[in-house]
Coordinates of C-alpha atoms in Angstrom, one line a residue:
X1 CA 0.0 0.0 0.0
X2 CA 1.2 3.5 -0.8
X3 CA -0.2 7.0 -0.4
X4 CA -1.3 9.4 -3.2
X5 CA -0.7 13.0 -2.3
X6 CA -4.3 14.0 -3.1
X7 CA -6.3 11.0 -2.1
X8 CA -5.1 9.3 1.0
X9 CA -4.4 5.5 1.2
X10 CA -4.4 3.8 -2.2
X11 CA -4.6 0.1 -2.8
X12 CA -3.9 -1.4 -6.2
X13 CA -2.0 0.7 -8.7
X14 CA 0.2 3.3 -7.0
X15 CA 2.1 6.4 -8.0
X16 CA 5.3 4.3 -8.0
X17 CA 3.7 1.8 -10.4
X18 CA 2.8 4.7 -12.8
X19 CA 6.3 6.1 -12.5
X20 CA 7.8 2.7 -13.5
X21 CA 5.2 1.9 -16.2
X22 CA 7.6 2.2 -19.1
X23 CA 10.0 -0.4 -17.6
X24 CA 7.5 -3.0 -16.4
X25 CA 6.4 -5.1 -19.4
X26 CA 3.9 -7.1 -17.5
X27 CA 1.4 -4.3 -17.5
X28 CA 0.4 -1.1 -19.4
X29 CA -1.1 1.3 -16.9
X30 CA -0.9 4.6 -18.8
X31 CA -1.6 6.1 -22.2
X32 CA 1.7 6.2 -24.0
X33 CA 3.1 3.1 -22.2
X34 CA 4.6 5.5 -19.7
X35 CA 3.8 9.1 -18.8
X36 CA 6.6 10.4 -20.9
X37 CA 4.7 9.0 -23.9
X38 CA 7.7 7.3 -25.6
X39 CA 5.7 4.3 -26.6
X40 CA 8.8 2.2 -26.3
X41 CA 8.8 -1.3 -24.9
X42 CA 12.0 -2.9 -23.4
X43 CA 10.7 -6.3 -24.5
X44 CA 13.0 -8.0 -27.0
X45 CA 11.6 -11.6 -27.0
X46 CA 9.8 -10.6 -30.2
X47 CA 12.4 -9.3 -32.6
X48 CA 13.4 -9.0 -36.3
X49 CA 14.4 -12.7 -36.4
X50 CA 11.2 -14.2 -35.2
X51 CA 8.5 -11.6 -36.0
X52 CA 7.2 -14.0 -38.7
X53 CA 6.0 -16.3 -35.9
X54 CA 3.6 -13.7 -34.4
X55 CA 0.1 -14.9 -34.9
X56 CA -3.5 -14.0 -33.6
X57 CA -4.3 -15.3 -30.2
X58 CA -7.8 -13.9 -30.0
X59 CA -10.1 -11.2 -31.3
X60 CA -12.8 -9.3 -29.4
X61 CA -15.7 -7.5 -31.2
X62 CA -17.2 -4.4 -29.7
X63 CA -20.4 -5.6 -31.3
X64 CA -23.7 -3.8 -32.1
X65 CA -24.1 -0.9 -34.5
X66 CA -21.9 1.5 -32.6
X67 CA -18.8 1.3 -34.9
X68 CA -17.2 4.4 -36.2
X69 CA -13.6 5.3 -35.4
X70 CA -11.7 3.3 -32.7
X71 CA -8.7 5.5 -31.7
X72 CA -8.2 3.8 -28.3
X73 CA -5.1 2.4 -26.6
X74 CA -5.7 -0.7 -24.4
X75 CA -4.5 -0.9 -20.8
X76 CA -3.2 -4.1 -19.2
X77 CA -3.4 -4.9 -15.4
X78 CA -3.6 -8.0 -13.3
X79 CA -4.6 -10.4 -16.2
X80 CA -7.3 -8.0 -17.6
X81 CA -7.3 -5.7 -20.6
X82 CA -9.3 -2.5 -20.4
X83 CA -10.2 -0.8 -23.6
X84 CA -12.6 2.0 -24.6
X85 CA -14.8 2.1 -27.7
X86 CA -16.6 4.6 -29.8
X87 CA -19.7 6.3 -28.2
X88 CA -17.9 6.4 -24.7
X89 CA -17.9 2.7 -23.9
X90 CA -15.4 0.8 -21.7
X91 CA -14.7 -3.0 -21.8
X92 CA -12.8 -5.3 -19.4
X93 CA -11.5 -8.4 -21.2
X94 CA -9.9 -11.5 -19.9
X95 CA -6.3 -11.3 -21.1
X96 CA -5.9 -15.1 -21.7
X97 CA -9.2 -15.9 -23.4
X98 CA -10.5 -12.7 -24.9
X99 CA -13.8 -13.1 -23.0
X100 CA -15.7 -10.0 -21.9
X101 CA -15.7 -9.6 -18.1
X102 CA -17.8 -6.4 -18.0
X103 CA -18.9 -3.5 -20.1
X104 CA -19.8 0.1 -19.2
X105 CA -21.8 2.2 -21.7
X106 CA -22.2 5.9 -21.0
X107 CA -25.7 7.3 -21.4
X108 CA -25.0 10.1 -23.8
X109 CA -27.6 12.8 -24.1
X110 CA -29.0 14.1 -27.4
X111 CA -27.2 17.1 -28.9
X112 CA -23.6 16.2 -28.2
X113 CA -21.2 18.1 -30.5
X114 CA -18.1 16.1 -31.2
X115 CA -15.9 17.7 -33.8
X116 CA -14.2 14.7 -35.2
X117 CA -16.2 11.5 -34.8
X118 CA -17.4 9.7 -31.7
X119 CA -14.0 8.3 -30.7
X120 CA -12.4 7.7 -27.4
X121 CA -8.6 7.4 -26.9
X122 CA -8.4 5.4 -23.7
X123 CA -8.4 5.4 -20.0
X124 CA -6.1 5.6 -17.0
X125 CA -5.6 3.2 -14.0
X126 CA -5.0 4.2 -10.4
X127 CA -5.8 2.5 -7.1
X128 CA -8.7 0.1 -7.7
X129 CA -10.3 2.4 -10.4
X130 CA -10.1 3.0 -14.1
X131 CA -10.9 6.5 -15.4
X132 CA -12.1 7.7 -18.8
X133 CA -13.9 10.6 -20.4
X134 CA -17.2 10.8 -22.3
X135 CA -18.4 12.7 -25.3
X136 CA -20.7 14.9 -23.2
X137 CA -17.6 16.3 -21.4
X138 CA -17.6 14.2 -18.3
X139 CA -14.9 12.1 -16.4
X140 CA -16.0 8.8 -14.9
X141 CA -14.3 6.5 -12.3
X142 CA -15.2 2.8 -12.6
X143 CA -14.3 -0.1 -10.3
X144 CA -11.6 -2.2 -12.0
X145 CA -13.2 -5.5 -11.0
X146 CA -16.9 -4.8 -11.6
X147 CA -17.2 -1.7 -13.8
X148 CA -19.5 -0.1 -11.2
X149 CA -19.4 3.7 -11.2
X150 CA -17.4 5.2 -8.3
X151 CA -18.0 8.8 -9.4
X152 CA -19.1 10.7 -12.5
X153 CA -18.1 14.4 -12.8
X154 CA -18.8 17.2 -15.3
X155 CA -15.8 18.7 -17.0
X156 CA -17.8 21.3 -19.0
X157 CA -21.2 22.0 -20.6
X158 CA -21.6 19.9 -23.8
X159 CA -24.4 22.3 -24.9
X160 CA -21.8 25.0 -25.4
X161 CA -19.8 22.7 -27.7
X162 CA -17.5 21.1 -25.2
X163 CA -16.7 17.4 -25.4
X164 CA -13.9 15.1 -24.1
X165 CA -12.1 12.3 -26.0
X166 CA -8.5 12.0 -24.6
X167 CA -7.1 9.5 -22.1
X168 CA -6.8 11.1 -18.6
X169 CA -3.4 11.5 -17.0
X170 CA -2.8 10.6 -13.3
X171 CA 0.0 12.2 -11.2
X172 CA 0.3 12.0 -7.4
X173 CA -3.3 11.0 -6.9
X174 CA -4.7 13.6 -9.2
X175 CA -6.7 12.8 -12.3
X176 CA -5.8 15.4 -14.9
X177 CA -7.9 16.2 -17.9
X178 CA -8.1 18.6 -20.8
X179 CA -11.2 19.5 -22.9
X180 CA -12.3 19.3 -26.5
X181 CA -14.5 21.7 -28.6
X182 CA -12.1 24.1 -30.3
X183 CA -14.3 24.7 -33.3
X184 CA -17.1 26.1 -31.0
X185 CA -15.5 29.1 -29.4
X186 CA -14.9 27.3 -26.1
X187 CA -12.0 28.0 -23.8
X188 CA -9.3 25.4 -23.4
X189 CA -8.6 24.3 -19.8
X190 CA -6.7 21.7 -17.8
X191 CA -8.4 20.4 -14.6
X192 CA -7.1 18.2 -11.8
X193 CA -9.3 16.1 -9.5
X194 CA -8.8 14.0 -6.4
X195 CA -8.7 10.4 -7.8
X196 CA -10.7 9.0 -4.9
X197 CA -13.5 11.6 -4.7
X198 CA -13.6 13.3 -8.1
X199 CA -13.5 16.7 -6.3
X200 CA -11.8 19.5 -8.2
X201 CA -8.4 20.5 -6.8
X202 CA -7.3 23.1 -9.5
X203 CA -8.3 24.4 -12.9
X204 CA -6.1 26.2 -15.4
X205 CA -7.7 28.0 -18.4
X206 CA -5.1 28.3 -21.1
X207 CA -6.3 31.5 -22.8
X208 CA -5.1 34.9 -21.4
X209 CA -7.5 36.8 -19.2
X210 CA -9.2 33.8 -17.6
X211 CA -8.8 33.0 -13.9
X212 CA -7.5 29.7 -12.6
X213 CA -8.7 28.1 -9.3
X214 CA -7.0 26.2 -6.5
X215 CA -9.1 24.3 -3.8
X216 CA -12.2 26.1 -4.8
X217 CA -10.8 29.6 -4.7
X218 CA -9.5 31.9 -7.5
X219 CA -5.8 31.5 -7.9
X220 CA -4.1 33.5 -10.7
X221 CA -5.0 34.9 -14.1
X222 CA -3.6 33.1 -17.1
X223 CA -1.2 35.6 -18.8
X224 CA -2.2 39.3 -18.9
X225 CA -5.6 40.4 -20.0
X226 CA -5.5 41.8 -23.6
X227 CA -1.7 41.4 -23.9
X228 CA -2.1 39.4 -27.1
X229 CA -5.9 39.4 -27.8
X230 CA -8.0 42.3 -29.0
X231 CA -11.2 43.4 -27.1
X232 CA -13.3 40.6 -25.7
X233 CA -12.1 37.9 -28.1
X234 CA -10.2 36.2 -25.3
X235 CA -13.6 35.2 -23.9
X236 CA -14.2 32.7 -26.7
X237 CA -10.6 32.2 -27.6
X238 CA -10.4 28.4 -28.3
X239 CA -7.1 26.7 -27.4
X240 CA -8.8 23.4 -26.5
X241 CA -6.5 20.9 -24.7
X242 CA -8.1 18.1 -26.5
X243 CA -5.3 15.5 -26.7
X244 CA -4.4 15.4 -23.0
X245 CA -0.8 15.7 -21.7
X246 CA 2.4 14.0 -20.6
X247 CA 4.3 14.1 -17.4
X248 CA 8.0 14.6 -16.9
X249 CA 9.0 13.2 -13.5
X250 CA 12.5 14.6 -13.7
X251 CA 11.2 18.2 -13.7
X252 CA 7.8 17.4 -12.0
X253 CA 6.0 19.1 -14.9
X254 CA 2.8 18.4 -16.8
X255 CA 3.1 19.3 -20.5
X256 CA -0.2 20.1 -22.3
X257 CA -0.6 21.3 -25.9
X258 CA -3.3 23.8 -26.8
X259 CA -5.4 24.0 -29.9
X260 CA -6.2 26.6 -32.5
X261 CA -7.4 30.1 -31.4
X262 CA -11.0 30.8 -32.3
X263 CA -12.1 31.8 -34.8
X264 CA -9.9 30.4 -37.6
X265 CA -10.1 33.8 -39.3
X266 CA -6.8 35.3 -38.0
X267 CA -7.7 38.8 -39.2
X268 CA -10.3 39.1 -36.5
X269 CA -7.7 38.4 -33.9
X270 CA -5.1 41.2 -34.8
X271 CA -3.1 38.4 -36.5
X272 CA -3.5 39.1 -40.2
X273 CA -0.4 41.2 -40.5
X274 CA 2.8 41.5 -38.5
X275 CA 2.2 43.3 -35.3
X276 CA 4.2 45.2 -32.7
X277 CA 5.7 42.9 -30.1
X278 CA 3.5 39.8 -29.6
X279 CA 0.2 41.6 -30.1
X280 CA -1.9 39.2 -32.1
X281 CA 0.0 36.0 -31.1
X282 CA -3.2 35.0 -29.1
X283 CA -1.5 33.3 -26.2
X284 CA -1.7 30.6 -25.1
X285 CA -3.4 29.0 -28.2
X286 CA -1.3 26.8 -30.5
X287 CA 1.3 26.3 -27.7
X288 CA 2.9 23.8 -25.4
X289 CA 2.5 24.6 -21.7
X290 CA 4.6 23.4 -18.7
X291 CA 2.3 23.2 -15.7
X292 CA 2.9 22.6 -12.0
X293 CA 0.9 19.4 -11.2
X294 CA 0.3 20.5 -7.6
X295 CA -1.1 23.9 -8.2
X296 CA -2.0 24.3 -12.0
X297 CA 0.4 27.3 -12.3
X298 CA 2.0 27.7 -15.7
X299 CA 5.8 27.3 -15.5
X300 CA 6.7 28.0 -19.1
X301 CA 5.2 28.1 -22.6
X302 CA 6.4 27.6 -26.1
X303 CA 4.1 28.8 -29.0
X304 CA 4.6 26.7 -32.1
X305 CA 2.4 28.9 -34.3
X306 CA 1.9 32.5 -33.1
X307 CA -0.6 34.5 -35.3
X308 CA -2.1 31.1 -36.2
X309 CA -4.5 31.2 -39.2
X310 CA -4.5 27.6 -40.6
X311 CA -6.0 25.5 -37.8
X312 CA -2.5 24.3 -36.8
X313 CA -3.4 23.1 -33.3
X314 CA -0.5 22.9 -30.9
X315 CA -1.9 19.8 -29.1
X316 CA 0.4 17.1 -30.5
X317 CA 2.1 15.1 -27.7
X318 CA 5.3 16.3 -26.1
X319 CA 7.7 13.4 -25.5
X320 CA 10.5 13.5 -22.9
X321 CA 13.7 11.9 -24.0
X322 CA 17.5 12.0 -23.5
X323 CA 19.5 12.8 -26.6
X324 CA 22.7 11.2 -27.7
X325 CA 24.8 13.8 -25.9
X326 CA 23.0 13.2 -22.6
X327 CA 20.8 16.3 -22.8
X328 CA 17.3 16.1 -21.3
X329 CA 14.9 17.2 -24.1
X330 CA 11.3 17.3 -25.2
X331 CA 10.3 16.5 -28.8
X332 CA 7.0 17.3 -30.5
X333 CA 6.0 17.0 -34.2
X334 CA 3.6 19.8 -34.8
X335 CA 0.6 20.0 -37.0
X336 CA 2.3 22.9 -38.8
X337 CA 4.8 20.5 -40.4
X338 CA 7.9 21.2 -38.2
X339 CA 9.6 18.8 -35.7
X340 CA 10.7 20.7 -32.5
X341 CA 13.2 19.9 -29.8
X342 CA 12.9 21.9 -26.5
X343 CA 14.8 22.0 -23.3
X344 CA 13.2 20.0 -20.6
X345 CA 14.0 22.4 -17.7
X346 CA 12.2 25.4 -19.1
X347 CA 10.7 24.6 -22.4
X348 CA 13.3 26.7 -24.2
X349 CA 13.7 26.3 -28.0
X350 CA 16.6 24.1 -29.1
X351 CA 15.9 23.4 -32.8
X352 CA 13.2 22.8 -35.4
X353 CA 13.2 21.1 -38.8
X354 CA 10.5 20.4 -41.4
X355 CA 9.3 16.8 -41.5
X356 CA 6.8 17.0 -44.4
X357 CA 7.3 18.3 -47.9
X358 CA 6.5 21.6 -49.7
X359 CA 5.5 23.7 -46.6
X360 CA 4.0 27.0 -47.8
X361 CA 3.1 29.0 -44.8
X362 CA 6.6 29.6 -43.4
X363 CA 10.1 29.6 -44.9
X364 CA 11.4 28.0 -41.7
X365 CA 11.9 28.6 -38.0
X366 CA 14.3 31.3 -36.7
X367 CA 16.8 31.0 -33.9
X368 CA 14.2 31.9 -31.3
X369 CA 11.7 29.3 -32.4
X370 CA 9.4 31.7 -34.1
X371 CA 8.2 31.0 -37.7
X372 CA 9.5 33.0 -40.6
X373 CA 6.1 33.6 -42.3
X374 CA 5.3 33.7 -46.0
X375 CA 2.7 36.5 -45.7
X376 CA 1.2 35.8 -49.1
X377 CA 0.4 32.3 -47.9
X378 CA -2.0 33.5 -45.2
X379 CA -5.7 33.4 -46.2
X380 CA -7.0 36.9 -47.0
X381 CA -9.1 39.3 -45.0
X382 CA -12.8 39.2 -45.8
X383 CA -13.5 42.5 -44.0
X384 CA -15.7 43.9 -46.8
X385 CA -16.3 40.8 -48.9
X386 CA -18.1 37.5 -48.8
X387 CA -14.8 35.8 -48.5
X388 CA -11.1 36.7 -48.4
X389 CA -8.5 35.6 -51.0
X390 CA -8.1 31.9 -51.2
X391 CA -4.6 30.4 -50.9
X392 CA -3.3 26.9 -51.3
X393 CA -1.5 25.9 -48.1
X394 CA 0.7 23.0 -47.1
X395 CA 0.2 21.2 -44.8
X396 CA -3.6 21.0 -44.7
X397 CA -5.4 21.9 -41.5
X398 CA -5.4 18.2 -40.6
X399 CA -1.7 18.7 -40.2
X400 CA 1.7 17.3 -41.1
X401 CA 0.9 15.2 -38.1
X402 CA -2.4 15.2 -36.2
X403 CA -3.3 13.4 -33.0
X404 CA -1.8 10.1 -33.9
X405 CA 1.1 9.5 -31.5
X406 CA 4.7 9.0 -32.5
X407 CA 7.2 6.7 -30.8
X408 CA 10.8 7.1 -29.6
X409 CA 13.3 4.2 -29.5
X410 CA 15.8 4.2 -26.7
X411 CA 17.7 1.7 -28.9
X412 CA 18.1 3.7 -32.0
X413 CA 17.6 7.2 -30.6
X414 CA 15.1 8.0 -33.4
X415 CA 11.5 9.1 -33.4
X416 CA 9.0 7.3 -35.6
X417 CA 6.5 9.9 -36.8
X418 CA 3.2 9.1 -38.6
X419 CA 2.7 12.0 -41.0
X420 CA 0.6 13.0 -44.0
X421 CA 1.6 14.8 -47.2
X422 CA -1.4 17.0 -48.2
X423 CA -2.5 20.6 -48.7
X424 CA -5.7 22.6 -48.8
X425 CA -7.4 25.5 -50.5
X426 CA -8.4 27.8 -47.6
X427 CA -10.2 31.1 -47.4
X428 CA -11.5 33.3 -44.6
X429 CA -15.2 34.3 -44.1
X430 CA -17.0 36.7 -41.8
X431 CA -18.1 35.1 -38.6
X432 CA -19.6 36.1 -35.2
X433 CA -19.8 34.0 -32.1
X434 CA -23.0 32.1 -31.1
X435 CA -23.0 29.7 -28.2
X436 CA -23.0 26.1 -29.3
X437 CA -22.5 26.9 -33.0
X438 CA -19.4 26.3 -35.1
X439 CA -17.0 29.3 -34.9
X440 CA -14.6 29.0 -37.8
X441 CA -14.8 31.9 -40.2
X442 CA -13.1 29.9 -42.8
X443 CA -13.7 27.4 -45.6
X444 CA -11.4 24.7 -47.0
X445 CA -10.9 21.8 -49.3
X446 CA -8.1 19.2 -48.6
X447 CA -6.2 17.9 -51.5
X448 CA -3.3 15.4 -52.0
X449 CA 0.0 16.8 -53.1
X450 CA 1.5 13.6 -54.5
X451 CA -0.1 10.9 -56.7
X452 CA 2.0 8.2 -55.1
X453 CA 1.0 8.5 -51.4
X454 CA -0.5 10.6 -48.6
X455 CA 0.6 8.7 -45.5
X456 CA 4.3 8.7 -44.6
X457 CA 5.9 7.1 -41.5
X458 CA 9.2 8.8 -41.0
X459 CA 12.2 7.8 -38.9
X460 CA 13.7 11.1 -37.6
X461 CA 17.0 11.8 -35.9
X462 CA 16.1 14.5 -33.3
X463 CA 19.5 16.1 -33.0
X464 CA 19.6 17.0 -36.7
X465 CA 16.0 16.6 -38.0
X466 CA 17.4 14.2 -40.6
X467 CA 14.8 11.7 -42.0
X468 CA 16.6 8.4 -42.0
X469 CA 13.8 6.5 -43.8
X470 CA 10.3 7.0 -45.0
X471 CA 7.6 4.3 -45.3
X472 CA 4.9 5.6 -47.7
X473 CA 1.2 4.6 -47.7
X474 CA -1.5 5.3 -50.2
X475 CA -4.1 6.5 -47.7
X476 CA -3.5 8.9 -44.8
X477 CA -2.0 7.5 -41.6
X478 CA -4.2 8.2 -38.6
X479 CA -3.1 5.7 -35.9
X480 CA -0.4 5.5 -33.3
X481 CA 3.1 4.0 -33.5
X482 CA 5.0 1.8 -31.0
X483 CA 8.6 0.6 -31.0
X484 CA 10.4 -2.1 -29.1
X485 CA 13.9 -3.2 -27.9
X486 CA 13.4 -6.0 -30.4
X487 CA 14.1 -3.6 -33.2
X488 CA 10.4 -3.3 -34.4
X489 CA 8.1 -0.4 -35.3
X490 CA 4.4 -1.2 -35.2
X491 CA 1.6 0.8 -36.7
X492 CA -1.6 0.3 -38.8
X493 CA -3.1 1.7 -42.0
X494 CA -6.6 2.8 -43.0
X495 CA -6.5 -0.1 -45.4
X496 CA -6.6 -2.4 -42.4
X497 CA -3.0 -3.6 -42.4
X498 CA -1.2 -4.0 -39.1
X499 CA 2.5 -3.7 -39.9
X500 CA 5.9 -4.3 -38.2
X501 CA 8.9 -2.5 -39.7
X502 CA 12.7 -2.8 -39.1
X503 CA 13.5 0.2 -36.8
X504 CA 16.8 0.9 -38.6
X505 CA 15.8 0.5 -42.3
X506 CA 12.1 0.8 -42.5
X507 CA 11.8 -2.6 -44.2
X508 CA 8.4 -4.3 -43.8
X509 CA 9.0 -7.5 -41.8
X510 CA 5.4 -8.6 -41.0
X511 CA 1.8 -7.6 -41.6
X512 CA -1.7 -8.8 -40.8
X513 CA -5.0 -7.7 -42.4
X514 CA -7.5 -6.8 -39.7
X515 CA -10.6 -6.2 -41.9
X516 CA -11.1 -2.6 -41.1
X517 CA -9.0 0.6 -41.1
X518 CA -6.7 1.1 -38.1
X519 CA -6.7 4.4 -36.3
X520 CA -5.9 2.9 -32.9
X521 CA -2.7 2.7 -30.8
X522 CA -0.7 -0.5 -30.4
X523 CA 0.7 -1.9 -27.2
X524 CA 2.9 -4.8 -26.3
X525 CA 3.2 -6.7 -23.0
X526 CA 4.4 -9.9 -21.4
X527 CA 1.8 -12.4 -20.1
X528 CA 2.6 -15.9 -18.7
X529 CA 6.1 -15.8 -20.2
X530 CA 5.0 -14.9 -23.7
X531 CA 5.1 -11.6 -25.5
X532 CA 1.8 -10.2 -26.8
X533 CA 0.9 -7.3 -29.1
X534 CA -2.6 -5.7 -29.3
X535 CA -4.2 -3.2 -31.7
X536 CA -7.8 -2.1 -32.1
X537 CA -9.1 -2.0 -35.6
X538 CA -12.0 0.2 -36.7
X539 CA -12.0 2.9 -39.4
X540 CA -13.2 6.5 -38.7
X541 CA -11.9 9.7 -37.1
X542 CA -11.5 13.0 -38.8
X543 CA -10.4 12.0 -42.3
X544 CA -13.7 10.7 -43.6
X545 CA -15.6 13.6 -42.0
X546 CA -13.3 16.5 -43.0
X547 CA -11.0 15.1 -45.7
X548 CA -12.4 16.8 -48.8
X549 CA -10.9 15.2 -51.9
X550 CA -8.9 12.9 -49.7
X551 CA -12.1 11.6 -48.1
X552 CA -13.2 10.3 -51.5
X553 CA -10.0 8.4 -51.7
X554 CA -10.9 6.3 -48.7
X555 CA -14.7 6.2 -48.9
X556 CA -14.6 2.5 -49.7
X557 CA -13.1 1.5 -46.3
X558 CA -15.2 -0.5 -43.9
X559 CA -16.0 0.5 -40.4
X560 CA -15.4 -2.0 -37.6
X561 CA -14.6 -2.5 -33.9
X562 CA -12.3 -5.4 -33.1
X563 CA -9.5 -5.8 -30.5
X564 CA -6.9 -8.0 -32.2
X565 CA -4.4 -9.7 -29.9
X566 CA -1.3 -11.5 -31.2
X567 CA 1.3 -13.5 -29.4
X568 CA 4.7 -15.1 -30.0
X569 CA 4.5 -18.6 -28.5
X570 CA 7.4 -19.8 -26.3
X571 CA 8.3 -22.6 -28.6
X572 CA 8.7 -20.2 -31.5
X573 CA 10.5 -17.4 -29.7
X574 CA 13.9 -18.8 -30.7
X575 CA 12.9 -19.6 -34.3
X576 CA 14.2 -17.5 -37.1

């Protein structure tokens, strides 16, 4: 038994267990296979020499008509797999047989407003509970053994456009959540709750001018009112923290990314032309924030796209790693097409390099980390017109990389980044805020930029930004990546193929057709002396909803909802 700082005595999974999650292959307790989100397994029983012997152990169907996108990452604890499904469902599955132990189905109200499909990205385990969020912007604690509800708390009002799709993060007995709804003029926020009771401990809005709270009392204002926002636009400023965060134990820091400022039309936010100082940067949208987990105070920020005008959310995961020279760094592959390395102590800029082709909106990143804009590549001002001048922009608003998590190998030192090569026609339109209504002020059409491929899984050296190899795929990549000490890189495609590549060369070593497009996140673990790999198959997410011409390219793909579990039998582990 140990003690969580916020919740008293805790049985079951402890803070120490979470701290060591990345190095204990018998369980997977956190999203990212460790709170640093490296998605690296130390297991090497399954390797390049015997990967051909990996075969299906069991498959579990979510069943019913509730299919759509399955972006979840399974969790593994005490012989049970816990996995979320579309429409805010949670399943407990016997790890050996694939038999369902219990199911929880959230009772979603009419009128929910999810932006990008009815997906859920997973849960978090602490004590005797498992926690996950629902599409009506709630966070639920369930009993690990029975699925009974321990508590159910409201994050925000779904009628105003809020939702919640990310996996929660647990640090020192606090359940830490973001929020979704950036296309509805909401305000991004991070919240921390006592894991035992669900009571709020602190809140931290991420847009300047809003007040945080600590233990039910106002704490501090985020930023300085109207420092980078004109008039009252900060009140509906966007910046949704919709992908959740990571935790760096070395510096005791939560790192959360923030989404696009609202509305998309940058000319309404003093961001259409270069401005004096940082007026018009619209902090802290399109940024990464270092946050004190005990109080919710912002320690540092790094804004990847100031004066944002293309829907380049800054939410993509921030991964703590140690580079080849022993420096403690953060890495993040931004929606804007650049791969950034930051200092772990203070979030200071180290370097940035492009990881997708033909970027139009910026010539590069200067020595301070600020973009060198191509002003003619910004959508025009529609001040006295039906719409502003249309531009063709690369990457598209779905990003050089979107939500789908990359992986970092401690073996090769490289990052394996799922990316997409596409652009968009984009233009601005007049818009005014209305509660619960879309607040874009822009129109767009996504288009491929190459005939040969859209998806591209790249191996990137973080010290130089050099792309060591590039595995190309016809359809966009929209699922997570995992790498192992066995020299393997796992990911799935919308065409339904689950693939293992050689981590040094990118050569395809193994694949399995799952029957539906893969947008989920793979995991690997050890059970009864054998290595297992699990992926959830089920096509959906943002691409078929928002993909324009690209959506037509993948409109033949079948939906689904299946947990595929593979294993390497003991007797074949030494075969090659």
